[in-house]
Coordinates of C-alpha atoms and ligand atoms in Angstrom, one line a residue:
M7 CA -23.0 -44.7 -11.7
F8 CA -22.1 -41.4 -10.2
L9 CA -20.7 -41.9 -6.7
T10 CA -19.4 -39.1 -4.5
F11 CA -17.4 -39.2 -1.3
E12 CA -17.9 -36.7 1.5
G13 CA -16.7 -35.9 5.0
I14 CA -14.7 -33.4 7.0
E15 CA -10.9 -32.9 6.7
G16 CA -9.0 -35.9 7.9
C17 CA -11.9 -38.4 7.5
G18 CA -9.9 -40.5 5.1
K19 CA -12.0 -40.1 2.0
S20 CA -9.2 -39.5 -0.5
T21 CA -7.4 -42.7 0.5
Q22 CA -10.7 -44.7 0.4
I23 CA -11.8 -43.3 -3.0
E24 CA -8.5 -44.3 -4.5
R25 CA -8.8 -47.8 -3.1
L26 CA -12.3 -48.1 -4.4
A27 CA -11.3 -46.9 -7.9
A28 CA -8.5 -49.5 -8.0
F29 CA -10.8 -52.3 -6.7
L30 CA -13.5 -51.5 -9.4
E31 CA -10.9 -51.3 -12.2
W32 CA -9.6 -54.7 -11.1
R33 CA -13.1 -55.9 -11.5
G34 CA -13.2 -54.6 -15.0
V35 CA -15.3 -51.4 -14.4
K36 CA -14.2 -48.3 -16.3
V37 CA -13.7 -45.6 -13.7
A38 CA -13.2 -41.8 -13.9
L39 CA -11.7 -40.8 -10.6
T40 CA -12.0 -37.0 -10.0
R41 CA -12.3 -34.4 -7.3
E42 CA -13.6 -31.0 -6.4
P43 CA -12.1 -28.6 -6.3
G44 CA -9.5 -29.5 -9.0
G45 CA -11.1 -32.0 -11.4
S46 CA -10.7 -29.8 -14.5
P47 CA -8.0 -27.5 -15.8
I48 CA -9.8 -24.4 -14.7
G49 CA -10.7 -26.2 -11.5
K50 CA -7.0 -26.8 -10.7
S51 CA -6.4 -23.0 -10.9
L52 CA -9.5 -22.3 -8.8
R53 CA -8.3 -24.9 -6.2
S54 CA -5.1 -23.1 -5.6
I55 CA -7.1 -19.8 -5.0
L56 CA -9.7 -21.5 -2.8
L57 CA -7.3 -23.4 -0.6
S58 CA -4.5 -20.9 -0.3
E59 CA -3.9 -19.3 3.1
S60 CA -2.9 -16.1 1.3
Y61 CA -6.5 -15.0 0.6
A62 CA -9.1 -14.1 3.1
V63 CA -12.0 -14.9 0.7
A64 CA -15.5 -13.5 1.5
A65 CA -18.0 -16.3 2.0
E66 CA -20.0 -15.3 -1.1
T67 CA -16.9 -15.3 -3.3
E68 CA -16.1 -18.7 -2.0
L69 CA -19.5 -20.1 -2.8
L70 CA -19.4 -18.7 -6.4
L71 CA -15.9 -20.0 -7.0
Y72 CA -16.9 -23.5 -5.9
A73 CA -20.0 -23.2 -8.1
A74 CA -17.8 -22.0 -11.1
E75 CA -15.4 -24.9 -10.7
R76 CA -18.3 -27.3 -10.4
A77 CA -20.0 -26.0 -13.6
E78 CA -16.7 -26.6 -15.5
H79 CA -16.2 -30.0 -13.9
V80 CA -19.8 -31.2 -14.7
A81 CA -19.7 -29.9 -18.3
K82 CA -16.2 -31.0 -19.2
V83 CA -15.5 -34.1 -17.1
I84 CA -18.4 -35.7 -15.3
R85 CA -21.2 -35.6 -17.9
P86 CA -18.8 -36.8 -20.7
A87 CA -17.5 -39.7 -18.5
L88 CA -21.1 -40.7 -17.6
A89 CA -22.0 -40.6 -21.3
R90 CA -19.1 -42.9 -22.1
G91 CA -20.6 -45.4 -19.6
E92 CA -17.9 -44.9 -17.0
W93 CA -18.4 -44.9 -13.3
V94 CA -17.6 -41.4 -11.9
L95 CA -16.0 -41.4 -8.5
C96 CA -15.9 -37.9 -7.2
D97 CA -14.1 -36.7 -4.1
R98 CA -16.6 -34.1 -2.8
Y99 CA -19.5 -32.5 -4.7
G100 CA -22.7 -30.6 -3.7
D101 CA -22.9 -31.9 -0.1
A102 CA -19.5 -30.2 0.6
T103 CA -21.0 -26.9 -0.5
R104 CA -24.1 -27.5 1.7
A105 CA -22.0 -28.5 4.7
Y106 CA -19.1 -26.0 4.4
Q107 CA -20.8 -22.9 2.9
H108 CA -24.2 -23.2 4.7
W109 CA -23.4 -24.9 8.0
G110 CA -19.8 -23.8 8.2
R111 CA -19.9 -20.3 6.8
G112 CA -23.6 -19.5 7.5
L113 CA -24.7 -18.6 3.9
S114 CA -28.4 -19.3 3.3
R115 CA -29.3 -22.7 2.0
E116 CA -31.3 -21.1 -0.7
S117 CA -28.3 -19.3 -2.2
I118 CA -26.3 -22.6 -2.1
E119 CA -29.0 -24.6 -3.8
T120 CA -29.4 -21.8 -6.5
A121 CA -25.6 -21.8 -7.2
H122 CA -25.5 -25.6 -7.2
A123 CA -28.4 -25.9 -9.6
I124 CA -26.8 -23.5 -12.1
A125 CA -23.5 -25.4 -11.9
T126 CA -25.0 -28.9 -12.3
G127 CA -28.2 -28.5 -14.3
G128 CA -29.7 -30.8 -11.7
L129 CA -27.1 -33.6 -11.9
E130 CA -27.1 -35.4 -8.5
P131 CA -25.0 -38.5 -7.5
D132 CA -26.7 -41.9 -7.5
A133 CA -25.1 -42.5 -4.1
T134 CA -22.8 -40.7 -1.7
I135 CA -20.5 -42.3 0.8
W136 CA -20.2 -40.1 3.9
L137 CA -17.2 -41.0 6.0
K138 CA -18.4 -40.2 9.5
L139 CA -15.8 -39.1 12.0
G140 CA -15.9 -36.8 15.0
A141 CA -14.3 -33.4 14.4
E142 CA -11.7 -33.8 17.1
E143 CA -10.3 -37.0 15.7
A144 CA -10.6 -36.0 12.0
V145 CA -8.9 -32.6 12.5
S146 CA -6.1 -34.0 14.6
R147 CA -5.5 -36.6 11.9
A148 CA -5.5 -33.9 9.2
R149 CA -3.2 -31.6 11.2
L150 CA -0.8 -34.5 12.0
R151 CA -0.6 -35.2 8.3
N152 CA 0.0 -31.5 7.7
G153 CA 0.7 -32.0 4.0
K154 CA -1.8 -29.3 3.0
V155 CA -0.2 -26.6 5.1
K156 CA 3.1 -27.5 3.4
S157 CA 1.5 -27.5 -0.1
G158 CA -0.2 -24.1 0.6
E159 CA -3.7 -25.7 0.8
G160 CA -4.3 -25.3 4.5
R161 CA -7.0 -22.6 4.5
F162 CA -9.7 -24.9 5.8
E163 CA -7.4 -26.9 8.0
A164 CA -6.5 -23.7 9.8
E165 CA -10.2 -23.1 10.8
A166 CA -11.1 -23.5 14.5
L167 CA -12.4 -26.8 15.7
D168 CA -15.8 -25.3 16.1
F169 CA -16.0 -24.7 12.4
H170 CA -15.3 -28.4 11.7
R171 CA -17.9 -29.4 14.3
R172 CA -20.5 -27.3 12.5
V173 CA -19.5 -28.9 9.1
E174 CA -19.8 -32.4 10.6
A175 CA -23.2 -31.4 12.1
G176 CA -24.1 -30.3 8.6
Y177 CA -23.3 -33.8 7.2
V178 CA -25.5 -35.3 10.0
H179 CA -28.4 -33.1 8.8
L180 CA -27.8 -33.9 5.1
A181 CA -27.8 -37.7 5.8
A182 CA -31.2 -37.3 7.4
E183 CA -32.5 -35.1 4.6
F184 CA -31.3 -37.5 1.8
P185 CA -31.5 -41.0 3.3
E186 CA -31.9 -42.7 0.0
R187 CA -28.7 -41.2 -1.4
I188 CA -26.3 -40.6 1.5
I189 CA -24.8 -43.7 3.0
A190 CA -23.0 -43.1 6.4
V191 CA -19.9 -45.2 6.9
D192 CA -18.0 -45.3 10.1
G193 CA -14.7 -43.6 9.3
S194 CA -12.9 -44.7 12.5
G195 CA -10.2 -47.3 12.7
D196 CA -7.6 -48.4 10.1
A197 CA -7.9 -47.9 6.4
D198 CA -8.5 -51.6 5.7
S199 CA -11.5 -51.8 8.1
V200 CA -13.0 -48.7 6.6
F201 CA -12.6 -50.0 3.1
T202 CA -14.3 -53.3 4.1
R203 CA -17.3 -51.3 5.4
I204 CA -17.5 -49.3 2.1
V205 CA -17.5 -52.4 -0.1
A206 CA -20.1 -54.0 2.2
V207 CA -22.5 -51.0 1.9
L208 CA -22.1 -50.9 -1.8
E209 CA -22.8 -54.6 -2.1
A210 CA -25.8 -54.3 0.1
R211 CA -27.2 -51.7 -2.3
H212 CA -26.4 -54.0 -5.2
A213 CA -24.2 -51.2 -6.6
I214 CA -21.5 -53.8 -7.0
G215 CA -22.0 -57.5 -7.3
Ligands
TMP13 P1 -10.0 -31.7 0.0 O1 -9.6 -31.8 -1.5 O2 -9.0 -32.2 0.9 O3 -11.3 -32.4 0.2 O4 -10.2 -30.1 0.3 C1 -11.1 -29.3 -0.3 C2 -11.6 -28.3 0.7 O5 -12.6 -27.5 0.0 C3 -12.2 -28.8 1.9 O6 -11.7 -28.1 3.0 C4 -13.7 -28.5 1.8 C5 -13.7 -27.4 0.8 N1 -14.9 -27.3 0.0 C6 -15.9 -26.4 0.3 O7 -15.8 -25.7 1.2 N2 -17.0 -26.4 -0.6 C7 -17.1 -27.2 -1.7 O8 -18.1 -27.1 -2.4 C8 -16.1 -28.1 -1.9 C9 -16.2 -29.0 -3.1 C10 -15.0 -28.2 -1.1

């Protein structure tokens, strides 16, 4: 099972993916919990470049760096874990590139799909949990948390609200485009309620018993 989590900054996906990993492990499932960017050694270095406020990265550079980090991640981490029979839980994957680099930055969808296909060799998730939350609420949560700015990872958080609205609209489009794969989950409310919703949708899909 290859499961990805998606959503805009502050939607709560990192908290929820960790909870799901712990829940699955408790049920005896072997889990590889990973993320993009940053799930491989090269990915960690690329993450610090991609999220640093010190660089004003051109949109095309950004796309290719995300693709490079994904290629490494798929080859060295995701495919080997799937081959070992583990569940791969990945915090962001291709939909983030579609939402951020196409809807957010305005690069063509074609260039995104080409870069993504080179990076993945066609590996797509079995299911994607999209934590749906309005841009105003999500961004204010993210800015309140402010940890990224402190850790030098605030480049996307510093974007205007309008950018985050476009990214959220991108996820709305993607959910309509891939209705079989993308499961929208209401990201509002406390973490316990959101987690209960996630478990319920996975049970409804018979992904977990
Ligand atoms: P996160 O680790 O908090 O999810 O932050 C990663 C940031 O990188 C987030 O702002 C979204 C951005 N991103 C892209 O723009 N394109 C991508 O393909 C990926 C994986 C992430």
